[in-house]
PDB file of C-alpha atoms in Angstrom:
ATOM      1  CA  MET A 223      31.792  22.716   2.158  1.00  0.00           C
ATOM      2  CA  ILE A 224      30.299  19.577   3.619  1.00  0.00           C
ATOM      3  CA  LEU A 225      32.283  16.355   3.571  1.00  0.00           C
ATOM      4  CA  ARG A 226      30.539  13.019   3.779  1.00  0.00           C
ATOM      5  CA  ASN A 227      30.360  11.158   7.113  1.00  0.00           C
ATOM      6  CA  GLN A 228      32.700   8.610   5.597  1.00  0.00           C
ATOM      7  CA  VAL A 229      35.553  11.143   5.707  1.00  0.00           C
ATOM      8  CA  GLU A 230      35.162  11.526   9.468  1.00  0.00           C
ATOM      9  CA  TRP A 231      34.878   7.769   9.883  1.00  0.00           C
ATOM     10  CA  ALA A 232      37.940   7.116   7.723  1.00  0.00           C
ATOM     11  CA  LEU A 233      40.009   9.648   9.682  1.00  0.00           C
ATOM     12  CA  HIS A 234      38.984   8.137  13.017  1.00  0.00           C
ATOM     13  CA  CYS A 235      39.648   4.594  11.801  1.00  0.00           C
ATOM     14  CA  CYS A 236      43.060   5.584  10.493  1.00  0.00           C
ATOM     15  CA  SER A 237      43.882   7.140  13.871  1.00  0.00           C
ATOM     16  CA  ILE A 238      43.138   3.743  15.444  1.00  0.00           C
ATOM     17  CA  LEU A 239      45.161   1.915  12.788  1.00  0.00           C
ATOM     18  CA  ALA A 240      48.090   4.276  13.421  1.00  0.00           C
ATOM     19  CA  GLY A 241      48.353   2.857  16.940  1.00  0.00           C
ATOM     20  CA  LEU A 242      48.155  -0.822  16.040  1.00  0.00           C
ATOM     21  CA  PRO A 243      51.218  -2.908  16.841  1.00  0.00           C
ATOM     22  CA  GLU A 244      53.241  -4.237  13.901  1.00  0.00           C
ATOM     23  CA  GLY A 245      51.559  -7.110  12.089  1.00  0.00           C
ATOM     24  CA  ARG A 246      48.168  -6.594  13.761  1.00  0.00           C
ATOM     25  CA  PHE A 247      44.931  -6.091  11.819  1.00  0.00           C
ATOM     26  CA  ILE A 248      41.563  -4.836  13.040  1.00  0.00           C
ATOM     27  CA  SER A 249      38.228  -5.804  11.521  1.00  0.00           C
ATOM     28  CA  THR A 250      35.518  -3.565  10.142  1.00  0.00           C
ATOM     29  CA  LYS A 251      33.170  -5.010  12.754  1.00  0.00           C
ATOM     30  CA  ILE A 252      35.423  -3.915  15.627  1.00  0.00           C
ATOM     31  CA  LEU A 253      36.004  -0.466  14.123  1.00  0.00           C
ATOM     32  CA  ALA A 254      32.261  -0.001  13.584  1.00  0.00           C
ATOM     33  CA  GLU A 255      31.495  -1.145  17.132  1.00  0.00           C
ATOM     34  CA  PHE A 256      34.161   1.152  18.600  1.00  0.00           C
ATOM     35  CA  HIS A 257      32.909   4.209  16.715  1.00  0.00           C
ATOM     36  CA  GLY A 258      29.200   3.368  16.879  1.00  0.00           C
ATOM     37  CA  VAL A 259      28.695   3.583  13.119  1.00  0.00           C
ATOM     38  CA  PRO A 260      27.014   1.191  10.659  1.00  0.00           C
ATOM     39  CA  LYS A 261      29.438  -1.527   9.559  1.00  0.00           C
ATOM     40  CA  GLU A 262      28.101  -1.594   5.980  1.00  0.00           C
ATOM     41  CA  TYR A 263      28.755   2.120   5.427  1.00  0.00           C
ATOM     42  CA  LEU A 264      32.086   2.029   7.217  1.00  0.00           C
ATOM     43  CA  SER A 265      33.118  -0.791   4.858  1.00  0.00           C
ATOM     44  CA  LYS A 266      32.723   1.571   1.914  1.00  0.00           C
ATOM     45  CA  ALA A 267      35.039   4.128   3.492  1.00  0.00           C
ATOM     46  CA  LEU A 268      37.612   1.448   4.301  1.00  0.00           C
ATOM     47  CA  GLN A 269      37.386   0.079   0.759  1.00  0.00           C
ATOM     48  CA  SER A 270      38.129   3.577  -0.560  1.00  0.00           C
ATOM     49  CA  LEU A 271      41.211   3.719   1.680  1.00  0.00           C
ATOM     50  CA  SER A 272      42.273   0.294   0.431  1.00  0.00           C
ATOM     51  CA  GLN A 273      41.823   1.260  -3.228  1.00  0.00           C
ATOM     52  CA  ALA A 274      43.969   4.340  -2.589  1.00  0.00           C
ATOM     53  CA  GLY A 275      46.723   2.144  -1.121  1.00  0.00           C
ATOM     54  CA  LEU A 276      46.461   3.707   2.345  1.00  0.00           C
ATOM     55  CA  VAL A 277      45.399   0.533   4.138  1.00  0.00           C
ATOM     56  CA  GLU A 278      45.901  -3.126   3.453  1.00  0.00           C
ATOM     57  CA  THR A 279      43.582  -5.967   4.269  1.00  0.00           C
ATOM     58  CA  THR A 280      43.753  -9.622   5.085  1.00  0.00           C
ATOM     59  CA  LEU A 281      41.059 -12.249   5.491  1.00  0.00           C
ATOM     60  CA  GLY A 282      40.524 -14.730   8.275  1.00  0.00           C
ATOM     61  CA  PRO A 283      39.689 -14.706  11.970  1.00  0.00           C
ATOM     62  CA  ARG A 284      42.453 -12.211  12.742  1.00  0.00           C
ATOM     63  CA  GLY A 285      41.941 -10.337   9.503  1.00  0.00           C
ATOM     64  CA  GLY A 286      40.914  -6.802   8.876  1.00  0.00           C
ATOM     65  CA  TYR A 287      42.767  -3.586   8.151  1.00  0.00           C
ATOM     66  CA  ARG A 288      46.069  -1.961   8.978  1.00  0.00           C
ATOM     67  CA  LEU A 289      47.959   0.966   7.526  1.00  0.00           C
ATOM     68  CA  ALA A 290      49.792   0.175   4.297  1.00  0.00           C
ATOM     69  CA  ARG A 291      52.529   2.715   5.068  1.00  0.00           C
ATOM     70  CA  PRO A 292      53.960   4.297   8.208  1.00  0.00           C
ATOM     71  CA  ALA A 293      51.609   6.812   9.854  1.00  0.00           C
ATOM     72  CA  GLY A 294      54.074   9.625   9.121  1.00  0.00           C
ATOM     73  CA  GLU A 295      53.684   8.990   5.392  1.00  0.00           C
ATOM     74  CA  ILE A 296      49.880   9.220   5.309  1.00  0.00           C
ATOM     75  CA  THR A 297      48.362  12.694   5.405  1.00  0.00           C
ATOM     76  CA  PHE A 298      44.879  13.916   6.168  1.00  0.00           C
ATOM     77  CA  LEU A 299      44.661  14.974   2.522  1.00  0.00           C
ATOM     78  CA  ASP A 300      45.437  11.421   1.388  1.00  0.00           C
ATOM     79  CA  ILE A 301      42.498  10.164   3.437  1.00  0.00           C
ATOM     80  CA  VAL A 302      40.078  12.924   2.421  1.00  0.00           C
ATOM     81  CA  GLU A 303      40.908  12.465  -1.267  1.00  0.00           C
ATOM     82  CA  ALA A 304      40.610   8.676  -0.993  1.00  0.00           C
ATOM     83  CA  VAL A 305      37.025   9.068   0.207  1.00  0.00           C
ATOM     84  CA  GLU A 306      35.893  12.270  -1.560  1.00  0.00           C
ATOM     85  CA  GLY A 307      38.068  12.289  -4.660  1.00  0.00           C
ATOM     86  CA  LYS A 308      40.520  14.924  -5.861  1.00  0.00           C
ATOM     87  CA  GLU A 309      38.073  17.286  -7.514  1.00  0.00           C
ATOM     88  CA  PRO A 310      38.193  20.918  -6.390  1.00  0.00           C
ATOM     89  CA  THR A 311      35.563  21.834  -3.818  1.00  0.00           C
ATOM     90  CA  PHE A 312      34.336  24.751  -5.974  1.00  0.00           C
ATOM     91  CA  ARG A 313      33.115  24.534  -9.534  1.00  0.00           C
ATOM     92  CA  CYS A 314      32.683  27.738 -11.510  1.00  0.00           C
ATOM     93  CA  SER A 315      29.883  27.594 -14.063  1.00  0.00           C
ATOM     94  CA  GLU A 316      30.608  31.126 -15.380  1.00  0.00           C
ATOM     95  CA  ILE A 317      27.222  32.587 -14.449  1.00  0.00           C
ATOM     96  CA  ARG A 318      28.813  36.017 -14.725  1.00  0.00           C
ATOM     97  CA  GLY A 319      28.333  35.632 -18.480  1.00  0.00           C
ATOM     98  CA  ASN A 320      24.568  35.907 -17.874  1.00  0.00           C
ATOM     99  CA  ASN A 321      24.928  39.577 -16.890  1.00  0.00           C
ATOM    100  CA  PRO A 322      22.396  41.451 -19.072  1.00  0.00           C
ATOM    101  CA  CYS A 323      24.647  44.529 -19.060  1.00  0.00           C
ATOM    102  CA  LEU A 324      27.480  42.827 -20.964  1.00  0.00           C
ATOM    103  CA  PRO A 325      27.951  43.763 -24.610  1.00  0.00           C
ATOM    104  CA  LYS A 326      26.721  41.094 -27.034  1.00  0.00           C
ATOM    105  CA  GLY A 327      29.393  38.422 -27.534  1.00  0.00           C
ATOM    106  CA  TYR A 328      31.543  39.730 -24.675  1.00  0.00           C
ATOM    107  CA  CYS A 329      33.922  37.181 -23.216  1.00  0.00           C
ATOM    108  CA  SER A 330      36.171  38.125 -20.326  1.00  0.00           C
ATOM    109  CA  PRO A 331      39.831  37.272 -20.938  1.00  0.00           C
ATOM    110  CA  ASP A 332      40.354  36.637 -17.209  1.00  0.00           C
ATOM    111  CA  LYS A 333      39.221  33.784 -15.023  1.00  0.00           C
ATOM    112  CA  CYS A 334      36.359  34.679 -12.708  1.00  0.00           C
ATOM    113  CA  ALA A 335      37.610  36.530  -9.587  1.00  0.00           C
ATOM    114  CA  ILE A 336      35.222  34.573  -7.369  1.00  0.00           C
ATOM    115  CA  ALA A 337      36.488  31.291  -8.771  1.00  0.00           C
ATOM    116  CA  ARG A 338      40.113  32.370  -8.267  1.00  0.00           C
ATOM    117  CA  ILE A 339      39.440  33.239  -4.621  1.00  0.00           C
ATOM    118  CA  MET A 340      37.592  29.969  -4.010  1.00  0.00           C
ATOM    119  CA  TRP A 341      40.309  27.913  -5.726  1.00  0.00           C
ATOM    120  CA  GLN A 342      42.950  29.685  -3.647  1.00  0.00           C
ATOM    121  CA  ALA A 343      41.000  28.822  -0.469  1.00  0.00           C
ATOM    122  CA  ASP A 344      40.690  25.217  -1.641  1.00  0.00           C
ATOM    123  CA  GLN A 345      44.432  25.020  -2.185  1.00  0.00           C
ATOM    124  CA  ALA A 346      45.130  26.482   1.273  1.00  0.00           C
ATOM    125  CA  TRP A 347      42.783  23.939   2.869  1.00  0.00           C
ATOM    126  CA  ARG A 348      44.402  21.079   0.971  1.00  0.00           C
ATOM    127  CA  GLN A 349      47.890  22.317   1.881  1.00  0.00           C
ATOM    128  CA  SER A 350      46.974  22.324   5.560  1.00  0.00           C
ATOM    129  CA  LEU A 351      45.682  18.746   5.302  1.00  0.00           C
ATOM    130  CA  ARG A 352      48.772  17.761   3.282  1.00  0.00           C
ATOM    131  CA  GLU A 353      51.004  19.023   6.120  1.00  0.00           C
ATOM    132  CA  THR A 354      49.289  16.915   8.807  1.00  0.00           C
ATOM    133  CA  SER A 355      50.087  13.214   8.983  1.00  0.00           C
ATOM    134  CA  LEU A 356      48.503  10.421  10.974  1.00  0.00           C
ATOM    135  CA  ALA A 357      51.669  10.363  13.085  1.00  0.00           C
ATOM    136  CA  ASP A 358      51.057  14.039  13.944  1.00  0.00           C
ATOM    137  CA  LEU A 359      47.511  13.176  14.962  1.00  0.00           C
ATOM    138  CA  PHE A 360      48.610  10.181  17.030  1.00  0.00           C
ATOM    139  CA  ASP A 361      51.178  12.343  18.863  1.00  0.00           C
ATOM    140  CA  LEU A 362      48.544  15.005  19.503  1.00  0.00           C
ATOM    141  CA  LEU A 363      46.081  12.453  20.849  1.00  0.00           C
ATOM    142  CA  GLY A 364      48.800  11.045  23.095  1.00  0.00           C
ATOM    143  CA  ARG A 365      49.294  14.508  24.619  1.00  0.00           C
ATOM    144  CA  GLU A 366      45.646  15.578  24.810  1.00  0.00           C
ATOM    145  CA  LEU A 367      43.762  12.408  25.680  1.00  0.00           C
ATOM    146  CA  ASP A 368      43.525  11.455  29.342  1.00  0.00           C
ATOM    147  CA  PRO A 369      46.168   8.727  29.882  1.00  0.00           C
ATOM    148  CA  GLU A 370      43.600   6.402  31.474  1.00  0.00           C
ATOM    149  CA  ILE A 371      41.268   6.739  28.486  1.00  0.00           C
ATOM    150  CA  PHE A 372      44.187   6.219  26.097  1.00  0.00           C
ATOM    151  CA  LYS A 373      45.214   3.079  28.001  1.00  0.00           C
ATOM    152  CA  ALA A 374      41.626   1.754  28.228  1.00  0.00           C
ATOM    153  CA  THR A 375      41.115   2.355  24.500  1.00  0.00           C
ATOM    154  CA  ALA A 376      44.278   0.459  23.622  1.00  0.00           C
ATOM    155  CA  ALA A 377      43.291  -2.411  25.924  1.00  0.00           C
ATOM    156  CA  TRP A 378      39.767  -2.557  24.459  1.00  0.00           C
ATOM    157  CA  LEU A 379      41.132  -2.711  20.920  1.00  0.00           C
ATOM    158  CA  MET A 380      43.900  -5.214  21.696  1.00  0.00           C
ATOM    159  CA  ALA A 381      41.462  -7.552  23.460  1.00  0.00           C
ATOM    160  CA  ARG A 382      39.352  -7.653  20.304  1.00  0.00           C
ATOM    161  CA  THR A 383      42.258  -8.154  17.920  1.00  0.00           C
ATOM    162  CA  GLY A 384      43.625 -11.139  19.791  1.00  0.00           C
ATOM    163  CA  GLY A 385      46.318  -9.113  21.528  1.00  0.00           C
ATOM    164  CA  GLY A 386      44.868  -8.794  24.998  1.00  0.00           C
ATOM    165  CA  ASP A 387      47.146 -11.401  26.566  1.00  0.00           C
TER     166      ASP A 387
END
């Protein structure tokens, strides 16, 4: 399974938004600059998050994006599905019916075993993402990221959102 770049970008942007102080917004331009990705394409990912109700936006010089709900209420699955959609990752087209050894008109009463296994794997993957919130990620980053890098990142972001005073 290959997810679009926009999923990675959306997850990284949401991790930044999870650390924003109350009432603060961050622009697409700043997020694109921070992550080194094209602003135009990042905008599409952020619009998907907005349409899904995961982020909210405001216009103006201090405008941009922030989380629409607390970080603990937004899961990785919410973000992935906002960008990729909710369709299963595997689609069965019943090619087993092309088997030349099947009797004429044969139709299996059971769902395809391969499809069942793939759908089960898809559900397990989605459950894992459903169990991980942005707050979990933010806590993990706080433990794993060098404190100086964490502090420098926060300062860099705050300076660009008008909060570097």
